Amino acid sequence: MIDPRRQVLEVSMNVPLPNLVYLDRVIGVSDPEIEQFDAVYLDTADLRLARYAVTLYRVHGGDDQGWWLETADDGRSTRIGQPLGRSTRVPAALARRLRTLVRHDGVRRVVTLHTARTQRRLLDETGTVLATVADDVVRAEPAPARTPAPARTPASTRTPASVWRQVTTTVLVEDPDLGDAVRCRLAAAGMQPTDAPPVMRRVFGSRLPGPVAVGPRTSSGDVLLGYLRGQLTELIREDARARRDEPDAVHRMRVATRRLRAGLATYRPLLDRSRTEPVRAELAWLASVLGAPRDAEVVRDRLRDEVSELAPELVRGPVLARIEQETVVRHAAAHAELVRALDGERLLSLLDALEQLTTEPPLLDAARRPARAGLVQLVRDSSRRVDRRAARADRINDPQLRDAALHQVRLAAKRARYAAESVAPAMGRPATRLAEAMAGLQEVLGEYQDSLTTRPLVAGLAAAAHEAGEDTFTFGVLYGLERWRGERALARYPRARKAAQRGAVRRWLG
């Protein structure tokens, strides 16, 4: 992670550094150390890494010499390094993390930063270095375009190099007072932290799309594009984490996949289906691949929690060990299959198709209508689908068939929720209320579905324990607990369904 004790300030060229002696524990400042180094930034030809807030560069010289990969995620930044080496090829460890972004395109140098650094070290009375202050003058030199050029380019037509100055302070000891003191002294000299753009956006800002500004007058097509780009970003961001099986990563990647698929379905009247329906089919494949490890993860955590909440006298035999053995094996096998799928060409082709949908959207004329006029009907249709499926489930008496019908109600509620969430930036609180109501219905039916899928596993664990000569009492308790949880969820279903049909929401739908 990026060290929170590090602060970067962008300052004017003519602002002198203030005297930093006698700040907190500082009693001396070292002589300035002057060095020069270069940082070569790499990206695809269409700046795909920069578009997804990913930065790849290698530094020649200075304390940071080496390869670096930085990613931004929900306001947090991560920075992963590799030794520089002799080759200019991206190290394999970093290339693997970039596969879903780079795909078959490869990366090349897009800009080089030439930095002249003057660094000073803040010392205490024993000579210990408490902090460093690096004063950098940076010159950005974009790489020439890969097109034929005349032997001599007139000076008036050359791309001017951008130059700026920044001061970086890094506190090296656990002393929040020192960090505050340094910030206050620099602020008094007119040096304030700024929201300076990242290097790639500073240099190539005109080529990088900004966020879609969504409001009441935004077109329906722009609302759709903003939603699809956001979910595609989430999917790509979670890919590397899902491969490493980090907590909740598979779940988040699966949700992004489902939202993309639901969005393409909800907005069908605005889109050329010949281009979107094949993508929806591939998104269904990806969701199913992600589903196996996620389902194993849910069952494992569910049974762990249930056992931990039982009274000690109700836990007989190696119950947790048997649960761990079965669910861990299931999850490991499902995750290995997921990684094989993520490493395949099919995912890369899907990502290429999604990129094309968001950069060259197949929008029909209806997508030009203002959001308020064009989107209400789409959300209304999603909500009515829930009503139709719920009414169909009410007419079924066979328990197994009714369970299957209720699962379809849950899927429809999920799609309606995603539809409402996608239009909320343009439609405001009414859409948010609808999304919340549909989420409540989805949650109740999800709890019921989880109970149905967990019971066979518990029965199987009980049978295996019996064959091994173990006490199966606790598995009987767990099975009964799962039945109770399912019945409780089903009892909450009518109320959750009515909430999704509540008057305030229905008035908005018309």
Short mmCIF file of C-alpha atoms in Angstrom, two decimals, residues 24-278:
data_model
loop_
_atom_site.label_atom_id
_atom_site.label_comp_id
_atom_site.label_asym_id
_atom_site.label_seq_id
_atom_site.Cartn_x
_atom_site.Cartn_y
_atom_site.Cartn_z
CA ASP A 24 9.18 18.96 16.59
CA ARG A 25 12.30 16.74 17.04
CA VAL A 26 14.21 18.14 14.03
CA ILE A 27 17.47 19.88 15.03
CA GLY A 28 19.29 19.69 11.70
CA VAL A 29 18.90 19.31 7.95
CA SER A 30 21.42 17.48 5.76
CA ASP A 31 23.18 19.05 2.84
CA PRO A 32 21.11 18.78 -0.33
CA GLU A 33 21.62 15.57 -2.32
CA ILE A 34 21.17 16.13 -6.04
CA GLU A 35 20.32 13.31 -8.43
CA GLN A 36 18.69 12.79 -11.77
CA PHE A 37 16.65 9.81 -12.90
CA ASP A 38 14.21 8.80 -15.60
CA ALA A 39 10.86 7.00 -15.36
CA VAL A 40 9.56 5.30 -18.48
CA TYR A 41 5.77 4.84 -18.53
CA LEU A 42 4.27 2.05 -20.62
CA ASP A 43 0.73 1.50 -21.88
CA THR A 44 -1.23 0.05 -24.76
CA ALA A 45 -1.70 2.08 -27.91
CA ASP A 46 -5.17 3.14 -26.77
CA LEU A 47 -3.97 3.98 -23.21
CA ARG A 48 -6.07 1.21 -21.72
CA LEU A 49 -4.09 1.00 -18.49
CA ALA A 50 -4.54 4.71 -17.83
CA ARG A 51 -8.26 4.48 -18.56
CA TYR A 52 -8.57 1.96 -15.73
CA ALA A 53 -6.33 3.92 -13.32
CA VAL A 54 -3.45 1.45 -13.67
CA THR A 55 0.09 2.76 -14.09
CA LEU A 56 3.10 0.71 -15.25
CA TYR A 57 6.57 2.27 -15.30
CA ARG A 58 10.24 1.55 -14.77
CA VAL A 59 12.65 3.89 -12.99
CA HIS A 60 16.30 4.20 -13.94
CA GLY A 61 18.35 5.69 -11.10
CA GLY A 62 17.42 7.04 -7.68
CA ASP A 63 16.06 5.23 -4.62
CA ASP A 64 13.03 3.91 -6.54
CA GLN A 65 14.97 2.16 -9.30
CA GLY A 66 13.00 -0.81 -10.60
CA TRP A 67 9.70 -1.77 -12.16
CA TRP A 68 6.50 -0.47 -10.55
CA LEU A 69 2.81 -1.23 -11.00
CA GLU A 70 0.32 1.11 -9.31
CA THR A 71 -3.43 0.67 -9.14
CA ALA A 72 -6.14 2.90 -7.71
CA ASP A 73 -9.21 1.34 -6.08
CA ASP A 74 -11.92 3.25 -4.21
CA GLY A 75 -9.54 6.00 -3.14
CA ARG A 76 -6.79 3.56 -2.13
CA SER A 77 -3.58 2.92 -4.04
CA THR A 78 -1.39 -0.15 -4.22
CA ARG A 79 2.17 -0.22 -5.49
CA ILE A 80 3.98 -3.43 -6.44
CA GLY A 81 7.65 -3.47 -7.42
CA GLN A 82 10.11 -5.76 -9.22
CA PRO A 83 13.89 -5.43 -9.74
CA LEU A 84 14.90 -3.52 -12.85
CA GLY A 85 17.11 -6.19 -14.43
CA ARG A 86 18.72 -5.92 -17.83
CA SER A 87 15.66 -6.60 -19.98
CA THR A 88 13.15 -3.97 -20.99
CA ARG A 89 10.39 -6.60 -21.04
CA VAL A 90 7.74 -6.35 -18.35
CA PRO A 91 8.55 -8.80 -15.52
CA ALA A 92 6.37 -11.90 -15.60
CA ALA A 93 4.93 -11.22 -12.12
CA LEU A 94 3.60 -7.84 -13.29
CA ALA A 95 2.58 -9.06 -16.76
CA ARG A 96 0.32 -11.69 -15.19
CA ARG A 97 -1.52 -8.98 -13.25
CA LEU A 98 -2.01 -6.97 -16.44
CA ARG A 99 -3.22 -9.79 -18.69
CA THR A 100 -6.92 -8.92 -18.65
CA LEU A 101 -6.11 -5.31 -19.54
CA VAL A 102 -3.29 -5.75 -22.04
CA ARG A 103 -4.66 -8.94 -23.64
CA HIS A 104 -3.06 -9.40 -27.07
CA ASP A 105 -2.05 -5.78 -27.62
CA GLY A 106 1.23 -5.46 -25.74
CA VAL A 107 2.59 -2.30 -24.13
CA ARG A 108 5.05 0.28 -25.33
CA ARG A 109 6.68 3.44 -24.04
CA VAL A 110 4.21 6.32 -24.08
CA VAL A 111 6.02 8.96 -22.03
CA THR A 112 9.31 9.43 -20.18
CA LEU A 113 9.65 11.60 -17.09
CA HIS A 114 13.05 13.24 -16.60
CA THR A 115 13.39 14.25 -12.95
CA ALA A 116 15.98 16.50 -11.32
CA ARG A 117 15.74 15.89 -7.56
CA THR A 118 17.13 17.85 -4.65
CA GLN A 119 16.63 15.86 -1.47
CA ARG A 120 17.16 16.88 2.13
CA ARG A 121 17.00 14.68 5.24
CA LEU A 122 15.57 15.93 8.53
CA LEU A 123 17.74 14.80 11.47
CA ASP A 124 17.27 14.53 15.24
CA GLU A 125 19.96 15.20 17.83
CA THR A 126 21.50 11.72 17.34
CA GLY A 127 21.72 12.06 13.57
CA THR A 128 18.79 9.71 12.96
CA VAL A 129 16.87 10.51 9.80
CA LEU A 130 13.30 11.42 10.76
CA ALA A 131 11.97 12.38 7.35
CA THR A 132 12.99 13.27 3.82
CA VAL A 133 11.95 16.19 1.66
CA ALA A 134 12.42 15.70 -2.08
CA ASP A 135 12.13 18.75 -4.32
CA ASP A 136 11.61 17.56 -7.91
CA VAL A 137 11.51 19.36 -11.23
CA VAL A 138 9.84 17.00 -13.70
CA ARG A 139 9.84 17.18 -17.49
CA ALA A 140 7.48 14.88 -19.42
CA GLU A 141 8.55 13.75 -22.87
CA PRO A 142 5.75 11.90 -24.72
CA ALA A 143 6.90 9.16 -27.08
CA PRO A 144 6.51 10.01 -30.77
CA ALA A 145 3.50 8.56 -32.52
CA ARG A 146 4.21 5.43 -34.51
CA THR A 147 3.47 7.00 -37.88
CA PRO A 148 5.84 8.02 -40.68
CA ALA A 149 7.26 11.49 -40.08
CA PRO A 150 9.40 13.88 -42.12
CA ALA A 151 13.11 13.83 -41.52
CA ARG A 152 12.96 17.22 -39.78
CA THR A 153 9.89 18.37 -37.87
CA PRO A 154 9.45 22.16 -37.75
CA ALA A 155 9.85 23.44 -34.21
CA SER A 156 6.43 25.08 -34.31
CA THR A 157 4.70 21.69 -34.81
CA ARG A 158 6.54 19.69 -32.15
CA THR A 159 4.63 18.61 -29.07
CA PRO A 160 5.93 20.74 -26.16
CA ALA A 161 7.11 18.81 -23.10
CA SER A 162 5.20 19.49 -19.90
CA VAL A 163 7.26 20.70 -16.94
CA TRP A 164 6.18 20.91 -13.31
CA ARG A 165 7.61 20.95 -9.83
CA GLN A 166 6.52 18.86 -6.86
CA VAL A 167 7.70 18.44 -3.29
CA THR A 168 7.37 15.04 -1.61
CA THR A 169 7.69 14.67 2.15
CA THR A 170 8.09 11.22 3.71
CA VAL A 171 8.07 10.73 7.49
CA LEU A 172 10.21 7.69 8.33
CA VAL A 173 9.36 7.35 12.04
CA GLU A 174 6.15 6.76 13.98
CA ASP A 175 5.51 10.37 14.91
CA PRO A 176 2.23 11.93 13.72
CA ASP A 177 3.21 15.24 15.33
CA LEU A 178 6.24 15.49 13.06
CA GLY A 179 4.13 14.92 9.95
CA ASP A 180 1.69 17.62 11.08
CA ALA A 181 4.54 20.03 11.82
CA VAL A 182 6.11 19.54 8.38
CA ARG A 183 2.74 20.05 6.68
CA CYS A 184 2.05 23.23 8.65
CA ARG A 185 5.50 24.71 7.87
CA LEU A 186 5.10 23.99 4.16
CA ALA A 187 1.56 25.38 4.18
CA ALA A 188 2.81 28.58 5.79
CA ALA A 189 5.22 28.91 2.86
CA GLY A 190 2.35 28.59 0.39
CA MET A 191 2.73 24.88 -0.37
CA GLN A 192 -0.61 23.09 -0.13
CA PRO A 193 -1.53 19.54 -1.15
CA THR A 194 -3.25 19.61 -4.51
CA ASP A 195 -5.47 17.29 -6.46
CA ALA A 196 -2.92 17.16 -9.26
CA PRO A 197 -3.87 14.53 -11.83
CA PRO A 198 -1.82 11.34 -12.18
CA VAL A 199 1.02 11.48 -14.66
CA MET A 200 -0.84 9.73 -17.47
CA ARG A 201 -3.92 11.94 -17.14
CA ARG A 202 -1.71 15.05 -16.93
CA VAL A 203 0.06 14.16 -20.16
CA PHE A 204 -2.75 12.47 -22.10
CA GLY A 205 -5.83 14.02 -20.49
CA SER A 206 -7.43 14.91 -23.82
CA ARG A 207 -7.28 11.25 -24.90
CA LEU A 208 -8.67 9.79 -21.67
CA PRO A 209 -12.44 9.78 -21.15
CA GLY A 210 -13.71 11.47 -18.03
CA PRO A 211 -16.65 10.27 -15.97
CA VAL A 212 -20.06 10.49 -17.59
CA ALA A 213 -21.92 13.37 -15.96
CA VAL A 214 -25.41 12.03 -15.29
CA GLY A 215 -28.36 14.31 -14.55
CA PRO A 216 -32.03 14.79 -15.42
CA ARG A 217 -31.19 16.06 -18.90
CA THR A 218 -28.66 13.34 -19.67
CA SER A 219 -29.61 11.07 -22.54
CA SER A 220 -30.71 7.52 -21.85
CA GLY A 221 -27.72 6.27 -23.81
CA ASP A 222 -25.26 8.20 -21.62
CA VAL A 223 -26.83 6.72 -18.48
CA LEU A 224 -26.36 3.26 -19.93
CA LEU A 225 -22.75 3.93 -20.97
CA GLY A 226 -21.85 5.30 -17.54
CA TYR A 227 -23.29 2.21 -15.90
CA LEU A 228 -21.60 -0.26 -18.25
CA ARG A 229 -18.21 1.44 -17.93
CA GLY A 230 -18.44 1.39 -14.16
CA GLN A 231 -19.27 -2.32 -14.04
CA LEU A 232 -16.60 -3.21 -16.59
CA THR A 233 -14.06 -1.34 -14.49
CA GLU A 234 -15.17 -3.29 -11.42
CA LEU A 235 -14.94 -6.60 -13.28
CA ILE A 236 -11.40 -5.92 -14.50
CA ARG A 237 -10.32 -4.54 -11.12
CA GLU A 238 -11.47 -7.67 -9.29
CA ASP A 239 -9.98 -10.13 -11.80
CA ALA A 240 -6.49 -10.16 -10.25
CA ARG A 241 -7.91 -10.36 -6.72
CA ALA A 242 -10.23 -13.23 -7.68
CA ARG A 243 -7.30 -15.17 -9.10
CA ARG A 244 -5.53 -14.82 -5.73
CA ASP A 245 -8.77 -15.82 -3.95
CA GLU A 246 -8.79 -12.67 -1.84
CA PRO A 247 -11.81 -12.18 0.44
CA ASP A 248 -15.01 -11.22 -1.39
CA ALA A 249 -13.20 -10.79 -4.73
CA VAL A 250 -15.04 -13.59 -6.54
CA HIS A 251 -18.34 -12.27 -5.22
CA ARG A 252 -17.65 -8.73 -6.41
CA MET A 253 -16.50 -9.92 -9.82
CA ARG A 254 -19.61 -12.07 -10.14
CA VAL A 255 -21.89 -9.17 -9.19
CA ALA A 256 -20.23 -6.92 -11.79
CA THR A 257 -20.72 -9.66 -14.39
CA ARG A 258 -24.39 -10.02 -13.51
CA ARG A 259 -24.94 -6.29 -13.56
CA LEU A 260 -23.41 -6.01 -17.01
CA ARG A 261 -25.64 -8.80 -18.27
CA ALA A 262 -28.75 -7.34 -16.60
CA GLY A 263 -27.95 -3.87 -17.96
CA LEU A 264 -27.74 -5.15 -21.52
CA ALA A 265 -31.10 -6.88 -21.01
CA THR A 266 -32.87 -3.93 -19.36
CA TYR A 267 -31.69 -1.49 -22.03
CA ARG A 268 -32.46 -3.78 -24.99
CA PRO A 269 -34.86 -1.23 -26.60
CA LEU A 270 -31.93 1.19 -26.89
CA LEU A 271 -29.41 -1.26 -28.36
CA ASP A 272 -28.65 -3.22 -31.50
CA ARG A 273 -29.32 -6.71 -30.19
CA SER A 274 -27.24 -8.39 -32.87
CA ARG A 275 -24.19 -7.02 -31.06
CA THR A 276 -25.34 -7.22 -27.46
CA GLU A 277 -27.01 -10.64 -27.24
CA PRO A 278 -23.80 -12.61 -27.99
#
